[in-house]
């Protein structure tokens, strides 16, 4: 069943790219595997997926040790500063940087481990009180501050759009994120690129692709509903 789900998601990604006149290779599908057992991840890995997203540091550590080493792990959940040291050498990209203090800790650990960490700035584009991320108005200033830190590379923006029944309702939010990325590029800040727009989840990833997403984070669409028990 997982492979059928994956095929269906892949077809949707392909079709959305087609509608937007984009190349399928320009969009990375991240399989969001939080709460899922390693057997399920292995099955999706065997079907060709190499990018996996996790919300919790503990899950990354446990799965990293037992799954193939060519997996690219994405930290997509809220990251506490005291947990950075556990994943700094395990993840390829941290999507959820929303404060200077968090960026400073990532920078500190990256220097210590002699690596450069790629990060995205998380923007709460709909200004929902229940969500992490900075508001759009604060984004450029935060990018400028973080860009000065050593061993970090700002690669783009991430957002979690509102949960909606009709994905069309989120189109404007995705468009606004893309415009924000354009505005940041225009500032010509050293050590900053806006190559990655991580936006769109199971309910709205096709609309996100049509509006310029380069990474979509699909969990339920691939693995089925989550089990939190």
PDB file of N, CA and C in Angstrom, residues 3-90:
ATOM      1  N   UNK A   3       3.680   1.813  -1.400  1.00  0.00           N
ATOM      2  CA  UNK A   3       4.207   2.098  -2.735  1.00  0.00           C
ATOM      3  C   UNK A   3       3.132   2.701  -3.630  1.00  0.00           C
ATOM      4  N   UNK A   4       1.886   2.234  -3.456  1.00  0.00           N
ATOM      5  CA  UNK A   4       0.771   2.832  -4.224  1.00  0.00           C
ATOM      6  C   UNK A   4       0.580   4.289  -3.807  1.00  0.00           C
ATOM      7  N   UNK A   5       0.638   4.529  -2.495  1.00  0.00           N
ATOM      8  CA  UNK A   5       0.508   5.909  -2.009  1.00  0.00           C
ATOM      9  C   UNK A   5       1.595   6.803  -2.605  1.00  0.00           C
ATOM     10  N   UNK A   6       2.813   6.288  -2.564  1.00  0.00           N
ATOM     11  CA  UNK A   6       3.952   7.058  -3.082  1.00  0.00           C
ATOM     12  C   UNK A   6       3.772   7.345  -4.567  1.00  0.00           C
ATOM     13  N   UNK A   7       3.337   6.331  -5.308  1.00  0.00           N
ATOM     14  CA  UNK A   7       3.120   6.503  -6.756  1.00  0.00           C
ATOM     15  C   UNK A   7       2.083   7.594  -7.015  1.00  0.00           C
ATOM     16  N   UNK A   8       1.024   7.577  -6.224  1.00  0.00           N
ATOM     17  CA  UNK A   8      -0.038   8.576  -6.362  1.00  0.00           C
ATOM     18  C   UNK A   8       0.491   9.988  -6.077  1.00  0.00           C
ATOM     19  N   UNK A   9       1.295  10.122  -5.020  1.00  0.00           N
ATOM     20  CA  UNK A   9       1.893  11.424  -4.687  1.00  0.00           C
ATOM     21  C   UNK A   9       2.848  11.870  -5.792  1.00  0.00           C
ATOM     22  N   UNK A  10       3.670  10.939  -6.264  1.00  0.00           N
ATOM     23  CA  UNK A  10       4.613  11.258  -7.353  1.00  0.00           C
ATOM     24  C   UNK A  10       3.866  11.743  -8.600  1.00  0.00           C
ATOM     25  N   UNK A  11       2.765  11.073  -8.924  1.00  0.00           N
ATOM     26  CA  UNK A  11       1.961  11.492 -10.084  1.00  0.00           C
ATOM     27  C   UNK A  11       1.414  12.903  -9.882  1.00  0.00           C
ATOM     28  N   UNK A  12       0.948  13.171  -8.663  1.00  0.00           N
ATOM     29  CA  UNK A  12       0.428  14.515  -8.357  1.00  0.00           C
ATOM     30  C   UNK A  12       1.503  15.588  -8.480  1.00  0.00           C
ATOM     31  N   UNK A  13       2.705  15.273  -8.005  1.00  0.00           N
ATOM     32  CA  UNK A  13       3.826  16.213  -8.106  1.00  0.00           C
ATOM     33  C   UNK A  13       4.132  16.491  -9.580  1.00  0.00           C
ATOM     34  N   UNK A  14       4.209  15.414 -10.344  1.00  0.00           N
ATOM     35  CA  UNK A  14       4.472  15.519 -11.792  1.00  0.00           C
ATOM     36  C   UNK A  14       3.424  16.396 -12.482  1.00  0.00           C
ATOM     37  N   UNK A  15       2.155  16.154 -12.149  1.00  0.00           N
ATOM     38  CA  UNK A  15       1.069  16.906 -12.774  1.00  0.00           C
ATOM     39  C   UNK A  15       1.094  18.373 -12.378  1.00  0.00           C
ATOM     40  N   UNK A  16       1.370  18.637 -11.101  1.00  0.00           N
ATOM     41  CA  UNK A  16       1.438  20.028 -10.637  1.00  0.00           C
ATOM     42  C   UNK A  16       2.578  20.768 -11.325  1.00  0.00           C
ATOM     43  N   UNK A  17       3.715  20.084 -11.478  1.00  0.00           N
ATOM     44  CA  UNK A  17       4.849  20.682 -12.199  1.00  0.00           C
ATOM     45  C   UNK A  17       4.451  20.989 -13.639  1.00  0.00           C
ATOM     46  N   UNK A  18       3.739  20.055 -14.240  1.00  0.00           N
ATOM     47  CA  UNK A  18       3.289  20.249 -15.617  1.00  0.00           C
ATOM     48  C   UNK A  18       2.392  21.471 -15.749  1.00  0.00           C
ATOM     49  N   UNK A  19       1.447  21.607 -14.816  1.00  0.00           N
ATOM     50  CA  UNK A  19       0.530  22.759 -14.868  1.00  0.00           C
ATOM     51  C   UNK A  19       1.274  24.076 -14.714  1.00  0.00           C
ATOM     52  N   UNK A  20       2.357  24.040 -13.919  1.00  0.00           N
ATOM     53  CA  UNK A  20       3.113  25.271 -13.645  1.00  0.00           C
ATOM     54  C   UNK A  20       4.237  25.489 -14.659  1.00  0.00           C
ATOM     55  N   UNK A  21       4.373  24.555 -15.609  1.00  0.00           N
ATOM     56  CA  UNK A  21       5.458  24.676 -16.587  1.00  0.00           C
ATOM     57  C   UNK A  21       6.830  24.515 -15.957  1.00  0.00           C
ATOM     58  N   UNK A  22       6.902  23.670 -14.925  1.00  0.00           N
ATOM     59  CA  UNK A  22       8.161  23.471 -14.208  1.00  0.00           C
ATOM     60  C   UNK A  22       8.708  22.075 -14.471  1.00  0.00           C
ATOM     61  N   UNK A  23      10.005  21.927 -14.263  1.00  0.00           N
ATOM     62  CA  UNK A  23      10.670  20.636 -14.407  1.00  0.00           C
ATOM     63  C   UNK A  23      10.453  19.829 -13.123  1.00  0.00           C
ATOM     64  N   UNK A  24      10.061  18.576 -13.273  1.00  0.00           N
ATOM     65  CA  UNK A  24       9.845  17.722 -12.088  1.00  0.00           C
ATOM     66  C   UNK A  24      11.088  17.665 -11.196  1.00  0.00           C
ATOM     67  N   UNK A  25      12.268  17.731 -11.797  1.00  0.00           N
ATOM     68  CA  UNK A  25      13.503  17.646 -11.013  1.00  0.00           C
ATOM     69  C   UNK A  25      13.736  18.861 -10.126  1.00  0.00           C
ATOM     70  N   UNK A  26      12.966  19.912 -10.304  1.00  0.00           N
ATOM     71  CA  UNK A  26      13.124  21.116  -9.490  1.00  0.00           C
ATOM     72  C   UNK A  26      12.384  21.020  -8.155  1.00  0.00           C
ATOM     73  N   UNK A  27      11.642  19.943  -7.953  1.00  0.00           N
ATOM     74  CA  UNK A  27      10.872  19.784  -6.714  1.00  0.00           C
ATOM     75  C   UNK A  27      11.331  18.524  -5.980  1.00  0.00           C
ATOM     76  N   UNK A  28      11.746  18.688  -4.725  1.00  0.00           N
ATOM     77  CA  UNK A  28      12.153  17.556  -3.883  1.00  0.00           C
ATOM     78  C   UNK A  28      10.975  17.117  -3.027  1.00  0.00           C
ATOM     79  N   UNK A  29      10.648  15.831  -3.112  1.00  0.00           N
ATOM     80  CA  UNK A  29       9.600  15.277  -2.260  1.00  0.00           C
ATOM     81  C   UNK A  29      10.245  14.757  -0.977  1.00  0.00           C
ATOM     82  N   UNK A  30       9.846  15.335   0.141  1.00  0.00           N
ATOM     83  CA  UNK A  30      10.335  14.881   1.448  1.00  0.00           C
ATOM     84  C   UNK A  30       9.256  14.007   2.085  1.00  0.00           C
ATOM     85  N   UNK A  31       9.598  12.759   2.359  1.00  0.00           N
ATOM     86  CA  UNK A  31       8.665  11.849   3.031  1.00  0.00           C
ATOM     87  C   UNK A  31       8.725  12.134   4.531  1.00  0.00           C
ATOM     88  N   UNK A  32       7.636  12.664   5.062  1.00  0.00           N
ATOM     89  CA  UNK A  32       7.604  13.025   6.487  1.00  0.00           C
ATOM     90  C   UNK A  32       7.223  11.795   7.292  1.00  0.00           C
ATOM     91  N   UNK A  33       8.214  11.281   8.040  1.00  0.00           N
ATOM     92  CA  UNK A  33       8.105   9.950   8.629  1.00  0.00           C
ATOM     93  C   UNK A  33       7.941   9.977  10.138  1.00  0.00           C
ATOM     94  N   UNK A  34       7.535  11.111  10.692  1.00  0.00           N
ATOM     95  CA  UNK A  34       7.404  11.198  12.156  1.00  0.00           C
ATOM     96  C   UNK A  34       6.405  10.170  12.674  1.00  0.00           C
ATOM     97  N   UNK A  35       6.736   9.562  13.758  1.00  0.00           N
ATOM     98  CA  UNK A  35       5.970   8.511  14.464  1.00  0.00           C
ATOM     99  C   UNK A  35       5.904   7.186  13.700  1.00  0.00           C
ATOM    100  N   UNK A  36       6.511   7.122  12.515  1.00  0.00           N
ATOM    101  CA  UNK A  36       6.417   5.896  11.717  1.00  0.00           C
ATOM    102  C   UNK A  36       7.600   4.964  12.007  1.00  0.00           C
ATOM    103  N   UNK A  37       7.352   3.647  12.007  1.00  0.00           N
ATOM    104  CA  UNK A  37       8.429   2.691  12.303  1.00  0.00           C
ATOM    105  C   UNK A  37       9.423   2.587  11.147  1.00  0.00           C
ATOM    106  N   UNK A  38      10.633   2.158  11.462  1.00  0.00           N
ATOM    107  CA  UNK A  38      11.694   2.089  10.451  1.00  0.00           C
ATOM    108  C   UNK A  38      11.342   1.153   9.297  1.00  0.00           C
ATOM    109  N   UNK A  39      10.516   0.144   9.545  1.00  0.00           N
ATOM    110  CA  UNK A  39      10.137  -0.777   8.463  1.00  0.00           C
ATOM    111  C   UNK A  39       9.423  -0.016   7.347  1.00  0.00           C
ATOM    112  N   UNK A  40       8.567   0.927   7.740  1.00  0.00           N
ATOM    113  CA  UNK A  40       7.835   1.709   6.738  1.00  0.00           C
ATOM    114  C   UNK A  40       8.785   2.642   5.984  1.00  0.00           C
ATOM    115  N   UNK A  41       9.724   3.228   6.705  1.00  0.00           N
ATOM    116  CA  UNK A  41      10.705   4.096   6.041  1.00  0.00           C
ATOM    117  C   UNK A  41      11.544   3.296   5.060  1.00  0.00           C
ATOM    118  N   UNK A  42      11.927   2.090   5.481  1.00  0.00           N
ATOM    119  CA  UNK A  42      12.745   1.241   4.611  1.00  0.00           C
ATOM    120  C   UNK A  42      11.995   0.914   3.316  1.00  0.00           C
ATOM    121  N   UNK A  43      10.701   0.684   3.438  1.00  0.00           N
ATOM    122  CA  UNK A  43       9.898   0.361   2.248  1.00  0.00           C
ATOM    123  C   UNK A  43       9.869   1.541   1.268  1.00  0.00           C
ATOM    124  N   UNK A  44       9.714   2.729   1.804  1.00  0.00           N
ATOM    125  CA  UNK A  44       9.700   3.922   0.948  1.00  0.00           C
ATOM    126  C   UNK A  44      11.101   4.194   0.391  1.00  0.00           C
ATOM    127  N   UNK A  45      12.108   3.942   1.200  1.00  0.00           N
ATOM    128  CA  UNK A  45      13.495   4.051   0.727  1.00  0.00           C
ATOM    129  C   UNK A  45      13.717   3.100  -0.450  1.00  0.00           C
ATOM    130  N   UNK A  46      13.258   1.870  -0.307  1.00  0.00           N
ATOM    131  CA  UNK A  46      13.432   0.865  -1.360  1.00  0.00           C
ATOM    132  C   UNK A  46      12.705   1.263  -2.644  1.00  0.00           C
ATOM    133  N   UNK A  47      11.688   2.120  -2.490  1.00  0.00           N
ATOM    134  CA  UNK A  47      10.941   2.601  -3.661  1.00  0.00           C
ATOM    135  C   UNK A  47      11.620   3.818  -4.292  1.00  0.00           C
ATOM    136  N   UNK A  48      12.749   4.227  -3.716  1.00  0.00           N
ATOM    137  CA  UNK A  48      13.536   5.280  -4.359  1.00  0.00           C
ATOM    138  C   UNK A  48      13.625   6.609  -3.637  1.00  0.00           C
ATOM    139  N   UNK A  49      12.906   6.777  -2.538  1.00  0.00           N
ATOM    140  CA  UNK A  49      12.936   8.059  -1.809  1.00  0.00           C
ATOM    141  C   UNK A  49      14.206   8.144  -0.958  1.00  0.00           C
ATOM    142  N   UNK A  50      14.860   9.296  -0.984  1.00  0.00           N
ATOM    143  CA  UNK A  50      16.068   9.486  -0.183  1.00  0.00           C
ATOM    144  C   UNK A  50      15.952  10.644   0.804  1.00  0.00           C
ATOM    145  N   UNK A  51      14.919  11.474   0.670  1.00  0.00           N
ATOM    146  CA  UNK A  51      14.742  12.617   1.571  1.00  0.00           C
ATOM    147  C   UNK A  51      13.626  12.325   2.560  1.00  0.00           C
ATOM    148  N   UNK A  52      13.986  12.330   3.849  1.00  0.00           N
ATOM    149  CA  UNK A  52      13.010  12.052   4.903  1.00  0.00           C
ATOM    150  C   UNK A  52      12.985  13.207   5.902  1.00  0.00           C
ATOM    151  N   UNK A  53      11.789  13.562   6.353  1.00  0.00           N
ATOM    152  CA  UNK A  53      11.633  14.665   7.298  1.00  0.00           C
ATOM    153  C   UNK A  53      11.132  14.178   8.638  1.00  0.00           C
ATOM    154  N   UNK A  54      11.740  14.698   9.696  1.00  0.00           N
ATOM    155  CA  UNK A  54      11.327  14.342  11.059  1.00  0.00           C
ATOM    156  C   UNK A  54      11.081  15.611  11.874  1.00  0.00           C
ATOM    157  N   UNK A  55      10.158  15.490  12.825  1.00  0.00           N
ATOM    158  CA  UNK A  55       9.826  16.621  13.695  1.00  0.00           C
ATOM    159  C   UNK A  55      10.582  16.611  15.008  1.00  0.00           C
ATOM    160  N   UNK A  56      11.036  15.422  15.400  1.00  0.00           N
ATOM    161  CA  UNK A  56      11.652  15.309  16.724  1.00  0.00           C
ATOM    162  C   UNK A  56      13.092  14.820  16.615  1.00  0.00           C
ATOM    163  N   UNK A  57      13.945  15.453  17.401  1.00  0.00           N
ATOM    164  CA  UNK A  57      15.368  15.103  17.425  1.00  0.00           C
ATOM    165  C   UNK A  57      15.558  13.632  17.778  1.00  0.00           C
ATOM    166  N   UNK A  58      14.835  13.169  18.782  1.00  0.00           N
ATOM    167  CA  UNK A  58      14.973  11.789  19.248  1.00  0.00           C
ATOM    168  C   UNK A  58      14.718  10.787  18.122  1.00  0.00           C
ATOM    169  N   UNK A  59      13.718  11.067  17.302  1.00  0.00           N
ATOM    170  CA  UNK A  59      13.399  10.146  16.198  1.00  0.00           C
ATOM    171  C   UNK A  59      14.494  10.143  15.138  1.00  0.00           C
ATOM    172  N   UNK A  60      15.065  11.301  14.881  1.00  0.00           N
ATOM    173  CA  UNK A  60      16.171  11.351  13.909  1.00  0.00           C
ATOM    174  C   UNK A  60      17.332  10.491  14.405  1.00  0.00           C
ATOM    175  N   UNK A  61      17.682  10.649  15.675  1.00  0.00           N
ATOM    176  CA  UNK A  61      18.820   9.909  16.238  1.00  0.00           C
ATOM    177  C   UNK A  61      18.580   8.397  16.131  1.00  0.00           C
ATOM    178  N   UNK A  62      17.380   7.963  16.531  1.00  0.00           N
ATOM    179  CA  UNK A  62      17.083   6.524  16.535  1.00  0.00           C
ATOM    180  C   UNK A  62      17.069   5.952  15.120  1.00  0.00           C
ATOM    181  N   UNK A  63      16.473   6.689  14.183  1.00  0.00           N
ATOM    182  CA  UNK A  63      16.345   6.163  12.812  1.00  0.00           C
ATOM    183  C   UNK A  63      17.657   6.283  12.045  1.00  0.00           C
ATOM    184  N   UNK A  64      18.406   7.327  12.336  1.00  0.00           N
ATOM    185  CA  UNK A  64      19.698   7.546  11.671  1.00  0.00           C
ATOM    186  C   UNK A  64      20.613   6.335  11.849  1.00  0.00           C
ATOM    187  N   UNK A  65      20.588   5.787  13.039  1.00  0.00           N
ATOM    188  CA  UNK A  65      21.507   4.693  13.365  1.00  0.00           C
ATOM    189  C   UNK A  65      21.188   3.385  12.644  1.00  0.00           C
ATOM    190  N   UNK A  66      19.928   3.170  12.279  1.00  0.00           N
ATOM    191  CA  UNK A  66      19.547   1.855  11.747  1.00  0.00           C
ATOM    192  C   UNK A  66      19.181   1.865  10.265  1.00  0.00           C
ATOM    193  N   UNK A  67      19.009   3.028   9.687  1.00  0.00           N
ATOM    194  CA  UNK A  67      18.624   3.107   8.270  1.00  0.00           C
ATOM    195  C   UNK A  67      19.827   3.441   7.393  1.00  0.00           C
ATOM    196  N   UNK A  68      19.711   3.244   6.073  1.00  0.00           N
ATOM    197  CA  UNK A  68      20.855   3.465   5.180  1.00  0.00           C
ATOM    198  C   UNK A  68      21.450   4.867   5.309  1.00  0.00           C
ATOM    199  N   UNK A  69      22.755   4.923   5.140  1.00  0.00           N
ATOM    200  CA  UNK A  69      23.480   6.171   5.411  1.00  0.00           C
ATOM    201  C   UNK A  69      23.351   7.206   4.291  1.00  0.00           C
ATOM    202  N   UNK A  70      22.790   6.809   3.145  1.00  0.00           N
ATOM    203  CA  UNK A  70      22.646   7.828   2.094  1.00  0.00           C
ATOM    204  C   UNK A  70      21.318   8.575   2.180  1.00  0.00           C
ATOM    205  N   UNK A  71      20.550   8.310   3.237  1.00  0.00           N
ATOM    206  CA  UNK A  71      19.321   9.090   3.453  1.00  0.00           C
ATOM    207  C   UNK A  71      19.693  10.526   3.803  1.00  0.00           C
ATOM    208  N   UNK A  72      18.955  11.475   3.232  1.00  0.00           N
ATOM    209  CA  UNK A  72      19.114  12.887   3.606  1.00  0.00           C
ATOM    210  C   UNK A  72      18.017  13.212   4.607  1.00  0.00           C
ATOM    211  N   UNK A  73      18.436  13.495   5.823  1.00  0.00           N
ATOM    212  CA  UNK A  73      17.478  13.792   6.896  1.00  0.00           C
ATOM    213  C   UNK A  73      17.210  15.289   6.959  1.00  0.00           C
ATOM    214  N   UNK A  74      15.935  15.637   7.066  1.00  0.00           N
ATOM    215  CA  UNK A  74      15.519  17.037   7.178  1.00  0.00           C
ATOM    216  C   UNK A  74      14.871  17.243   8.544  1.00  0.00           C
ATOM    217  N   UNK A  75      15.364  18.211   9.304  1.00  0.00           N
ATOM    218  CA  UNK A  75      14.720  18.571  10.570  1.00  0.00           C
ATOM    219  C   UNK A  75      13.647  19.605  10.251  1.00  0.00           C
ATOM    220  N   UNK A  76      12.377  19.189  10.358  1.00  0.00           N
ATOM    221  CA  UNK A  76      11.307  20.098   9.942  1.00  0.00           C
ATOM    222  C   UNK A  76      10.475  20.611  11.126  1.00  0.00           C
ATOM    223  N   UNK A  77      10.702  20.037  12.314  1.00  0.00           N
ATOM    224  CA  UNK A  77       9.921  20.457  13.476  1.00  0.00           C
ATOM    225  C   UNK A  77      10.627  21.541  14.272  1.00  0.00           C
ATOM    226  N   UNK A  78       9.918  22.055  15.261  1.00  0.00           N
ATOM    227  CA  UNK A  78      10.493  23.074  16.147  1.00  0.00           C
ATOM    228  C   UNK A  78      11.728  22.498  16.839  1.00  0.00           C
ATOM    229  N   UNK A  79      12.820  23.239  16.798  1.00  0.00           N
ATOM    230  CA  UNK A  79      14.094  22.746  17.337  1.00  0.00           C
ATOM    231  C   UNK A  79      14.493  23.565  18.561  1.00  0.00           C
ATOM    232  N   UNK A  80      14.698  22.868  19.673  1.00  0.00           N
ATOM    233  CA  UNK A  80      15.159  23.542  20.892  1.00  0.00           C
ATOM    234  C   UNK A  80      16.678  23.672  20.852  1.00  0.00           C
ATOM    235  N   UNK A  81      17.169  24.760  21.378  1.00  0.00           N
ATOM    236  CA  UNK A  81      18.614  25.030  21.306  1.00  0.00           C
ATOM    237  C   UNK A  81      19.442  23.921  21.947  1.00  0.00           C
ATOM    238  N   UNK A  82      18.952  23.374  23.050  1.00  0.00           N
ATOM    239  CA  UNK A  82      19.752  22.350  23.758  1.00  0.00           C
ATOM    240  C   UNK A  82      19.784  21.008  23.035  1.00  0.00           C
ATOM    241  N   UNK A  83      19.034  20.883  21.939  1.00  0.00           N
ATOM    242  CA  UNK A  83      19.015  19.623  21.183  1.00  0.00           C
ATOM    243  C   UNK A  83      19.837  19.706  19.887  1.00  0.00           C
ATOM    244  N   UNK A  84      20.283  20.899  19.552  1.00  0.00           N
ATOM    245  CA  UNK A  84      20.992  21.087  18.277  1.00  0.00           C
ATOM    246  C   UNK A  84      22.193  20.156  18.163  1.00  0.00           C
ATOM    247  N   UNK A  85      22.925  20.015  19.265  1.00  0.00           N
ATOM    248  CA  UNK A  85      24.183  19.240  19.225  1.00  0.00           C
ATOM    249  C   UNK A  85      23.976  17.788  18.828  1.00  0.00           C
ATOM    250  N   UNK A  86      22.758  17.274  19.041  1.00  0.00           N
ATOM    251  CA  UNK A  86      22.511  15.852  18.753  1.00  0.00           C
ATOM    252  C   UNK A  86      22.297  15.575  17.261  1.00  0.00           C
ATOM    253  N   UNK A  87      21.911  16.604  16.504  1.00  0.00           N
ATOM    254  CA  UNK A  87      21.597  16.345  15.087  1.00  0.00           C
ATOM    255  C   UNK A  87      22.491  17.105  14.113  1.00  0.00           C
ATOM    256  N   UNK A  88      23.388  17.936  14.626  1.00  0.00           N
ATOM    257  CA  UNK A  88      24.155  18.828  13.760  1.00  0.00           C
ATOM    258  C   UNK A  88      24.923  18.068  12.676  1.00  0.00           C
ATOM    259  N   UNK A  89      25.377  16.870  12.993  1.00  0.00           N
ATOM    260  CA  UNK A  89      26.144  16.096  12.013  1.00  0.00           C
ATOM    261  C   UNK A  89      25.313  15.001  11.348  1.00  0.00           C
ATOM    262  N   UNK A  90      23.984  15.051  11.544  1.00  0.00           N
ATOM    263  CA  UNK A  90      23.111  14.005  10.998  1.00  0.00           C
ATOM    264  C   UNK A  90      22.139  14.516   9.938  1.00  0.00           C
TER     265      UNK A  90
END
